Amino acid sequence: MTTRQFTIPFRRAMHVSAVLQIALLILIWQGGEAIVRLFNLPVPGAVVGMLFLLALLATGQLKVASLRSGAKWLLAEMLLFFIPAVLAILDHREFLGLLGLKVLAVILVGATTVMVVTALAVDVSYRLMIRFGERHARLH
Amino acid sequence: MPAFIETVLASIFWPAATIGLYLAARQLYRRWPKPWLSPLLVAPLLLIALALILKQSYAQYIHVTHWLVAMLGPATVAFAVPIYEQRATIRKYWPALAFGVVVGSATAMVTAWGLASLLSIDGALRLSLLPRSFSTPFAMTVSKDIGGVPDLTAIFVVVTGVIGAALGDVLMNVLPLQSAMARGALFGMGAHGAGVARASQIGREEGSIASLVMVLVGLVNVLFAPVLSILLR
């Protein structure tokens, strides 16, 4: 048997499994949506689904390997899924003038501040934790 | 041309145009990785131009492309995988993440309120701007709770994501950040889903931290919204 004969069915099986993995992720998402509707929760169904999947992984009911390629594909192409939502601007021509510029300024300056503050807060506390951890380790 | 053929053509044309322009924009970005050439800026701008030329409304466009947006659902579920894989880091450094989430959320609200007031934006529009840093479903819930307009908030959220993801690239290189955790938190807090998608392209740890931060920000603020609505009254 040549390598080619051997790898082609194998690759095909991998491909099918990535599709199956995405199907499973869709199923879990729909389960989350159903729970949110049933209990009228103020949380997105996808987040409930994500927490449920985390619980499955943490308790060993599901192995990461059986979802990895499907998850990887979805996450790699995630930017695509945001694009149609941006076109909602077409329905709000009132933002095409000065008001739009003002809102843009609020968002631009706000986002810059939020990102700088958050990143520095996390980085500084991370460094403090490492320094404290080292001192702690030396004392023992 | 019979109406049903037109409908079929439209339902193929817009998803194909969206996916095609996304792939083209992604190639462009790979060739020239500049923040202002981000696929999330270039692809929507081209689509908006196309919709204006073809005189199509948002309703006509989204009617045939909403299934693409729906894929954000399973994509969000998929984040359980990288979060689970980073569990050791998260367990060890959760105080740093929690601190970032609280400080970041407070900054997002204060800057939105302050800047809006400064530019004399007030009333429901100002309230609709407050939850712009949370991912869409959370943001719309909070917006309704505090007296904003959820539809407007949804647009502000998307614009924040688009701008934030591009801005994050610049800030990440300017700030003296030592940890992948801080880079992930920057994208997850400042640009929610779009930022998470960008962070995932930068690195595995960045992506999983960003997704975790995004989810935490949403949860914390949905719980905090009733308190906020009392404060704003």
Tab-separated table of C-alpha atoms in Angstrom:
chain	number	residue	atom	x	y	z
A	1	MET	CA	0.000	0.000	0.000
A	2	THR	CA	1.382	3.427	-0.945
A	3	THR	CA	1.394	6.350	1.484
A	4	ARG	CA	-1.088	8.130	-0.750
A	5	GLN	CA	-3.624	5.325	-0.494
A	6	PHE	CA	-3.158	5.341	3.217
A	7	THR	CA	-3.380	9.115	3.878
A	8	ILE	CA	-6.338	10.014	1.662
A	9	PRO	CA	-9.037	8.100	3.588
A	10	PHE	CA	-7.402	9.285	6.804
A	11	ARG	CA	-7.552	12.929	5.724
A	12	ARG	CA	-11.118	12.504	4.523
A	13	ALA	CA	-12.095	11.123	7.929
A	14	MET	CA	-10.416	14.109	9.610
A	15	HIS	CA	-12.314	16.474	7.366
A	16	VAL	CA	-15.631	14.796	8.137
A	17	SER	CA	-14.825	14.913	11.821
A	18	ALA	CA	-14.180	18.698	11.757
A	19	VAL	CA	-17.644	19.132	10.236
A	20	LEU	CA	-19.114	16.808	12.861
A	21	GLN	CA	-17.313	18.782	15.562
A	22	ILE	CA	-18.890	22.023	14.342
A	23	ALA	CA	-22.270	20.266	14.291
A	24	LEU	CA	-21.732	19.279	17.932
A	25	LEU	CA	-20.824	22.883	18.828
A	26	ILE	CA	-24.020	24.091	17.106
A	27	LEU	CA	-26.011	21.505	19.075
A	28	ILE	CA	-24.515	22.708	22.398
A	29	TRP	CA	-25.212	26.355	21.423
A	30	GLN	CA	-28.871	25.513	20.659
A	31	GLY	CA	-29.079	23.697	24.000
A	32	GLY	CA	-27.823	26.867	25.700
A	33	GLU	CA	-30.408	28.972	23.841
A	34	ALA	CA	-33.165	26.572	24.947
A	35	ILE	CA	-32.091	26.814	28.609
A	36	VAL	CA	-32.001	30.637	28.430
A	37	ARG	CA	-35.532	30.703	26.937
A	38	LEU	CA	-36.836	28.172	29.442
A	39	PHE	CA	-35.567	29.991	32.547
A	40	ASN	CA	-35.716	33.508	31.072
A	41	LEU	CA	-32.040	34.166	31.905
A	42	PRO	CA	-30.452	37.596	31.159
A	43	VAL	CA	-27.401	35.798	29.675
A	44	PRO	CA	-26.715	34.896	26.009
A	45	GLY	CA	-27.479	31.255	25.135
A	46	ALA	CA	-24.027	30.848	23.590
A	47	VAL	CA	-22.400	31.725	26.937
A	48	VAL	CA	-24.549	29.129	28.737
A	49	GLY	CA	-23.477	26.638	26.053
A	50	MET	CA	-19.826	27.598	26.553
A	51	LEU	CA	-20.051	27.137	30.329
A	52	PHE	CA	-21.766	23.760	29.763
A	53	LEU	CA	-18.977	22.662	27.390
A	54	LEU	CA	-16.356	23.831	29.929
A	55	ALA	CA	-18.083	21.680	32.554
A	56	LEU	CA	-18.062	18.678	30.166
A	57	LEU	CA	-14.321	19.165	29.517
A	58	ALA	CA	-13.472	19.717	33.187
A	59	THR	CA	-15.308	16.565	34.308
A	60	GLY	CA	-13.711	14.509	31.517
A	61	GLN	CA	-17.052	13.677	29.865
A	62	LEU	CA	-15.590	15.028	26.609
A	63	LYS	CA	-11.994	15.071	25.396
A	64	VAL	CA	-10.544	18.299	23.965
A	65	ALA	CA	-9.125	16.304	21.030
A	66	SER	CA	-12.626	15.461	19.818
A	67	LEU	CA	-13.469	19.151	19.341
A	68	ARG	CA	-10.153	20.842	18.619
A	69	SER	CA	-10.161	21.095	14.812
A	70	GLY	CA	-13.807	22.204	14.602
A	71	ALA	CA	-13.285	24.817	17.321
A	72	LYS	CA	-10.078	26.001	15.678
A	73	TRP	CA	-11.814	26.552	12.343
A	74	LEU	CA	-14.734	28.490	13.858
A	75	LEU	CA	-12.425	30.721	15.897
A	76	ALA	CA	-10.041	31.356	12.996
A	77	GLU	CA	-12.858	32.616	10.756
A	78	MET	CA	-14.759	34.460	13.476
A	79	LEU	CA	-14.143	37.932	11.980
A	80	LEU	CA	-16.302	36.919	8.994
A	81	PHE	CA	-19.334	36.409	11.241
A	82	PHE	CA	-19.149	40.030	12.458
A	83	ILE	CA	-19.147	41.618	9.023
A	84	PRO	CA	-22.910	41.475	8.204
A	85	ALA	CA	-23.741	43.206	11.514
A	86	VAL	CA	-21.670	46.271	10.550
A	87	LEU	CA	-24.047	46.956	7.650
A	88	ALA	CA	-26.745	47.928	10.181
A	89	ILE	CA	-25.256	51.428	9.684
A	90	LEU	CA	-27.209	51.525	6.370
A	91	ASP	CA	-30.413	51.908	8.421
A	92	HIS	CA	-29.061	54.787	10.513
A	93	ARG	CA	-28.190	57.550	8.089
A	94	GLU	CA	-28.538	60.059	10.972
A	95	PHE	CA	-25.011	59.046	11.978
A	96	LEU	CA	-23.571	60.060	8.624
A	97	GLY	CA	-23.168	63.707	9.733
A	98	LEU	CA	-21.753	65.537	12.745
A	99	LEU	CA	-23.543	63.252	15.215
A	100	GLY	CA	-21.751	60.278	13.699
A	101	LEU	CA	-18.380	61.993	14.103
A	102	LYS	CA	-19.169	62.784	17.739
A	103	VAL	CA	-20.171	59.176	18.460
A	104	LEU	CA	-17.040	57.984	16.645
A	105	ALA	CA	-14.915	60.302	18.814
A	106	VAL	CA	-16.529	58.937	22.003
A	107	ILE	CA	-15.906	55.361	20.861
A	108	LEU	CA	-12.344	56.006	19.645
A	109	VAL	CA	-11.108	57.905	22.718
A	110	GLY	CA	-13.111	55.627	25.041
A	111	ALA	CA	-11.752	52.413	23.511
A	112	THR	CA	-8.165	53.712	23.658
A	113	THR	CA	-8.522	54.630	27.345
A	114	VAL	CA	-10.223	51.341	28.232
A	115	MET	CA	-7.585	49.260	26.461
A	116	VAL	CA	-4.617	51.128	27.924
A	117	VAL	CA	-6.020	51.054	31.474
A	118	THR	CA	-7.056	47.374	31.304
A	119	ALA	CA	-3.804	46.136	29.769
A	120	LEU	CA	-1.663	48.071	32.275
A	121	ALA	CA	-3.830	46.957	35.228
A	122	VAL	CA	-3.492	43.297	34.250
A	123	ASP	CA	0.208	43.554	33.381
A	124	VAL	CA	1.176	45.363	36.590
A	125	SER	CA	-0.789	42.969	38.818
A	126	TYR	CA	0.633	40.021	36.880
A	127	ARG	CA	4.181	41.268	37.504
A	128	LEU	CA	3.399	41.896	41.182
A	129	MET	CA	2.029	38.362	41.502
A	130	ILE	CA	5.168	36.900	39.926
A	131	ARG	CA	7.459	38.974	42.195
A	132	PHE	CA	5.428	38.042	45.273
A	133	GLY	CA	5.393	34.397	44.143
A	134	GLU	CA	9.200	34.337	43.832
A	135	ARG	CA	9.729	35.852	47.271
A	136	HIS	CA	7.191	33.420	48.681
A	137	ALA	CA	9.031	30.504	47.055
A	138	ARG	CA	12.403	31.677	48.441
A	139	LEU	CA	11.063	31.856	52.009
A	140	HIS	CA	10.075	28.209	51.899
B	1	MET	CA	-37.011	38.139	-14.566
B	2	PRO	CA	-39.445	36.159	-12.357
B	3	ALA	CA	-39.445	37.363	-8.751
B	4	PHE	CA	-38.440	34.032	-7.256
B	5	ILE	CA	-35.304	33.817	-9.407
B	6	GLU	CA	-34.359	37.281	-8.206
B	7	THR	CA	-34.857	36.134	-4.609
B	8	VAL	CA	-32.716	33.044	-5.166
B	9	LEU	CA	-30.001	35.119	-6.845
B	10	ALA	CA	-30.020	37.639	-3.988
B	11	SER	CA	-29.796	34.892	-1.365
B	12	ILE	CA	-26.714	33.537	-3.137
B	13	PHE	CA	-25.229	36.889	-4.120
B	14	TRP	CA	-24.957	38.593	-0.710
B	15	PRO	CA	-23.475	35.678	1.269
B	16	ALA	CA	-21.071	35.039	-1.632
B	17	ALA	CA	-20.130	38.736	-1.800
B	18	THR	CA	-19.625	38.844	1.995
B	19	ILE	CA	-17.454	35.723	2.091
B	20	GLY	CA	-15.580	36.687	-1.081
B	21	LEU	CA	-14.775	40.202	0.087
B	22	TYR	CA	-13.763	38.850	3.518
B	23	LEU	CA	-11.327	36.396	1.917
B	24	ALA	CA	-9.965	39.128	-0.371
B	25	ALA	CA	-9.581	41.543	2.569
B	26	ARG	CA	-7.830	38.803	4.565
B	27	GLN	CA	-5.339	38.253	1.714
B	28	LEU	CA	-4.773	42.001	1.536
B	29	TYR	CA	-4.137	42.144	5.295
B	30	ARG	CA	-1.698	39.209	5.097
B	31	ARG	CA	0.223	41.062	2.402
B	32	TRP	CA	0.157	44.432	4.226
B	33	PRO	CA	-0.609	43.922	7.934
B	34	LYS	CA	-1.564	47.546	8.721
B	35	PRO	CA	-4.278	48.211	11.341
B	36	TRP	CA	-6.363	50.306	8.922
B	37	LEU	CA	-6.346	47.421	6.435
B	38	SER	CA	-8.037	45.085	8.959
B	39	PRO	CA	-10.577	42.786	7.203
B	40	LEU	CA	-13.186	44.043	9.674
B	41	LEU	CA	-12.754	47.578	8.299
B	42	VAL	CA	-12.136	46.883	4.611
B	43	ALA	CA	-14.786	44.195	3.952
B	44	PRO	CA	-17.757	46.079	5.514
B	45	LEU	CA	-16.799	49.332	3.772
B	46	LEU	CA	-16.742	47.590	0.379
B	47	LEU	CA	-20.065	45.866	1.168
B	48	ILE	CA	-21.654	49.168	2.217
B	49	ALA	CA	-20.468	50.740	-1.057
B	50	LEU	CA	-21.896	47.770	-2.969
B	51	ALA	CA	-25.236	47.993	-1.136
B	52	LEU	CA	-25.443	51.732	-1.865
B	53	ILE	CA	-24.662	51.186	-5.565
B	54	LEU	CA	-27.239	48.378	-5.848
B	55	LYS	CA	-29.733	50.410	-3.741
B	56	GLN	CA	-30.227	47.550	-1.294
B	57	SER	CA	-31.493	48.111	2.256
B	58	TYR	CA	-30.046	46.575	5.419
B	59	ALA	CA	-33.209	44.468	5.786
B	60	GLN	CA	-32.711	42.981	2.301
B	61	TYR	CA	-29.029	42.308	3.052
B	62	ILE	CA	-29.375	40.789	6.521
B	63	HIS	CA	-32.359	38.654	5.479
B	64	VAL	CA	-30.020	36.459	3.419
B	65	THR	CA	-26.851	36.759	5.546
B	66	HIS	CA	-28.151	36.417	9.114
B	67	TRP	CA	-27.019	32.771	9.184
B	68	LEU	CA	-23.413	34.018	8.978
B	69	VAL	CA	-23.966	36.176	12.078
B	70	ALA	CA	-25.634	33.196	13.765
B	71	MET	CA	-22.325	31.303	13.492
B	72	LEU	CA	-21.084	33.565	16.313
B	73	GLY	CA	-23.147	31.252	18.586
B	74	PRO	CA	-21.160	28.046	18.009
B	75	ALA	CA	-17.970	30.155	17.784
B	76	THR	CA	-18.624	31.467	21.301
B	77	VAL	CA	-19.232	27.900	22.533
B	78	ALA	CA	-15.951	26.887	20.858
B	79	PHE	CA	-14.037	29.236	23.189
B	80	ALA	CA	-14.494	26.636	25.920
B	81	VAL	CA	-11.649	24.721	24.202
B	82	PRO	CA	-8.876	27.375	24.437
B	83	ILE	CA	-10.121	28.495	27.875
B	84	TYR	CA	-9.920	24.890	29.089
B	85	GLU	CA	-6.437	24.526	27.619
B	86	GLN	CA	-5.284	27.663	29.490
B	87	ARG	CA	-6.843	26.575	32.790
B	88	ALA	CA	-3.495	26.379	34.638
B	89	THR	CA	-2.612	30.020	33.800
B	90	ILE	CA	-6.119	31.202	34.609
B	91	ARG	CA	-6.214	29.391	37.955
B	92	LYS	CA	-2.846	30.890	38.891
B	93	TYR	CA	-3.423	34.490	37.795
B	94	TRP	CA	-7.187	34.981	38.169
B	95	PRO	CA	-6.785	37.969	40.561
B	96	ALA	CA	-4.946	39.917	37.835
B	97	LEU	CA	-7.743	39.118	35.356
B	98	ALA	CA	-10.515	39.978	37.818
B	99	PHE	CA	-8.808	43.300	38.596
B	100	GLY	CA	-8.538	44.082	34.882
B	101	VAL	CA	-12.226	43.289	34.306
B	102	VAL	CA	-13.435	45.546	37.141
B	103	VAL	CA	-11.093	48.456	36.321
B	104	GLY	CA	-11.782	48.109	32.579
B	105	SER	CA	-15.588	48.043	32.977
B	106	ALA	CA	-15.540	51.100	35.226
B	107	THR	CA	-13.283	52.956	32.765
B	108	ALA	CA	-15.573	52.026	29.839
B	109	MET	CA	-18.640	53.465	31.580
B	110	VAL	CA	-16.948	56.607	32.914
B	111	THR	CA	-15.246	57.480	29.609
B	112	ALA	CA	-18.472	56.933	27.609
B	113	TRP	CA	-20.482	59.107	29.999
B	114	GLY	CA	-17.801	61.808	30.314
B	115	LEU	CA	-16.942	62.061	26.610
B	116	ALA	CA	-20.603	61.990	25.557
B	117	SER	CA	-21.409	64.801	28.006
B	118	LEU	CA	-18.391	66.763	26.783
B	119	LEU	CA	-19.684	66.561	23.181
B	120	SER	CA	-23.232	67.377	24.355
B	121	ILE	CA	-24.649	63.957	23.543
B	122	ASP	CA	-27.284	63.243	26.173
B	123	GLY	CA	-30.458	61.344	26.989
B	124	ALA	CA	-31.084	57.878	25.532
B	125	LEU	CA	-28.173	58.188	23.075
B	126	ARG	CA	-25.675	58.712	25.903
B	127	LEU	CA	-27.158	55.796	27.847
B	128	SER	CA	-26.971	53.630	24.708
B	129	LEU	CA	-23.232	54.346	24.489
B	130	LEU	CA	-22.451	53.108	28.024
B	131	PRO	CA	-22.500	49.325	27.362
B	132	ARG	CA	-20.603	49.574	24.034
B	133	SER	CA	-17.625	47.547	25.345
B	134	PHE	CA	-19.666	44.411	26.118
B	135	SER	CA	-20.431	41.736	23.544
B	136	THR	CA	-23.731	42.325	21.730
B	137	PRO	CA	-26.251	40.141	23.659
B	138	PHE	CA	-24.966	41.417	27.031
B	139	ALA	CA	-24.780	45.009	25.816
B	140	MET	CA	-28.372	44.976	24.558
B	141	THR	CA	-29.598	43.573	27.881
B	142	VAL	CA	-27.746	46.237	29.876
B	143	SER	CA	-28.855	49.016	27.491
B	144	LYS	CA	-32.521	48.100	28.004
B	145	ASP	CA	-32.020	47.892	31.784
B	146	ILE	CA	-30.508	51.381	32.087
B	147	GLY	CA	-32.913	53.119	29.668
B	148	GLY	CA	-30.922	53.151	26.417
B	149	VAL	CA	-32.008	52.029	22.945
B	150	PRO	CA	-30.808	48.403	22.434
B	151	ASP	CA	-30.755	48.727	18.601
B	152	LEU	CA	-28.431	51.741	18.754
B	153	THR	CA	-26.276	49.993	21.348
B	154	ALA	CA	-25.890	47.040	18.952
B	155	ILE	CA	-24.454	49.383	16.310
B	156	PHE	CA	-22.113	51.078	18.809
B	157	VAL	CA	-20.934	47.653	19.957
B	158	VAL	CA	-20.058	46.637	16.400
B	159	VAL	CA	-18.284	49.950	15.705
B	160	THR	CA	-16.364	49.606	18.992
B	161	GLY	CA	-15.321	46.088	18.004
B	162	VAL	CA	-14.174	47.143	14.547
B	163	ILE	CA	-12.246	50.184	15.815
B	164	GLY	CA	-10.981	48.454	18.955
B	165	ALA	CA	-9.581	45.443	17.097
B	166	ALA	CA	-7.607	47.722	14.773
B	167	LEU	CA	-6.581	50.034	17.620
B	168	GLY	CA	-5.462	47.080	19.759
B	169	ASP	CA	-2.761	46.221	17.219
B	170	VAL	CA	-1.266	49.690	17.604
B	171	LEU	CA	-1.584	49.860	21.413
B	172	MET	CA	-0.151	46.371	21.913
B	173	ASN	CA	3.104	47.485	20.306
B	174	VAL	CA	3.235	50.879	22.042
B	175	LEU	CA	2.560	49.693	25.611
B	176	PRO	CA	5.356	48.009	27.592
B	177	LEU	CA	3.377	44.776	28.150
B	178	GLN	CA	5.281	41.743	29.370
B	179	SER	CA	2.490	39.197	29.539
B	180	ALA	CA	0.317	37.531	26.884
B	181	MET	CA	-2.385	37.857	29.550
B	182	ALA	CA	-2.337	41.666	29.390
B	183	ARG	CA	-2.464	41.579	25.584
B	184	GLY	CA	-5.457	39.221	25.725
B	185	ALA	CA	-7.237	41.365	28.331
B	186	LEU	CA	-6.645	44.472	26.194
B	187	PHE	CA	-8.512	42.924	23.248
B	188	GLY	CA	-11.222	41.168	25.263
B	189	MET	CA	-12.100	44.254	27.324
B	190	GLY	CA	-11.745	46.924	24.632
B	191	ALA	CA	-13.097	45.198	21.530
B	192	HIS	CA	-15.133	42.157	22.779
B	193	GLY	CA	-15.829	39.552	20.049
B	194	ALA	CA	-13.951	41.293	17.256
B	195	GLY	CA	-11.015	41.801	19.614
B	196	VAL	CA	-11.126	38.155	20.626
B	197	ALA	CA	-11.024	37.118	16.987
B	198	ARG	CA	-7.991	39.375	16.429
B	199	ALA	CA	-6.296	38.199	19.650
B	200	SER	CA	-6.725	34.560	18.555
B	201	GLN	CA	-4.744	35.367	15.421
B	202	ILE	CA	-1.940	36.838	17.546
B	203	GLY	CA	-1.571	33.850	19.851
B	204	ARG	CA	-3.331	30.959	21.558
B	205	GLU	CA	-3.001	32.385	25.077
B	206	GLU	CA	-3.992	35.897	23.939
B	207	GLY	CA	-7.124	34.502	22.300
B	208	SER	CA	-8.279	32.384	25.213
B	209	ILE	CA	-7.629	35.149	27.775
B	210	ALA	CA	-9.470	37.642	25.550
B	211	SER	CA	-12.497	35.348	25.282
B	212	LEU	CA	-12.528	34.726	29.016
B	213	VAL	CA	-12.286	38.460	29.760
B	214	MET	CA	-15.078	39.201	27.272
B	215	VAL	CA	-17.402	36.678	28.928
B	216	LEU	CA	-16.499	37.897	32.444
B	217	VAL	CA	-17.108	41.543	31.470
B	218	GLY	CA	-20.538	40.631	30.117
B	219	LEU	CA	-21.523	38.571	33.162
B	220	VAL	CA	-20.261	41.108	35.717
B	221	ASN	CA	-22.046	43.999	34.023
B	222	VAL	CA	-25.361	42.225	33.497
B	223	LEU	CA	-25.333	41.546	37.248
B	224	PHE	CA	-24.296	45.151	37.951
B	225	ALA	CA	-26.835	46.758	35.567
B	226	PRO	CA	-29.727	46.982	38.082
B	227	VAL	CA	-27.422	48.883	40.479
B	228	LEU	CA	-26.256	51.128	37.629
B	229	SER	CA	-29.814	51.965	36.570
B	230	ILE	CA	-30.535	53.155	40.126
B	231	LEU	CA	-27.328	55.252	40.156
B	232	LEU	CA	-28.236	56.880	36.832
B	233	ARG	CA	-31.761	57.791	37.872
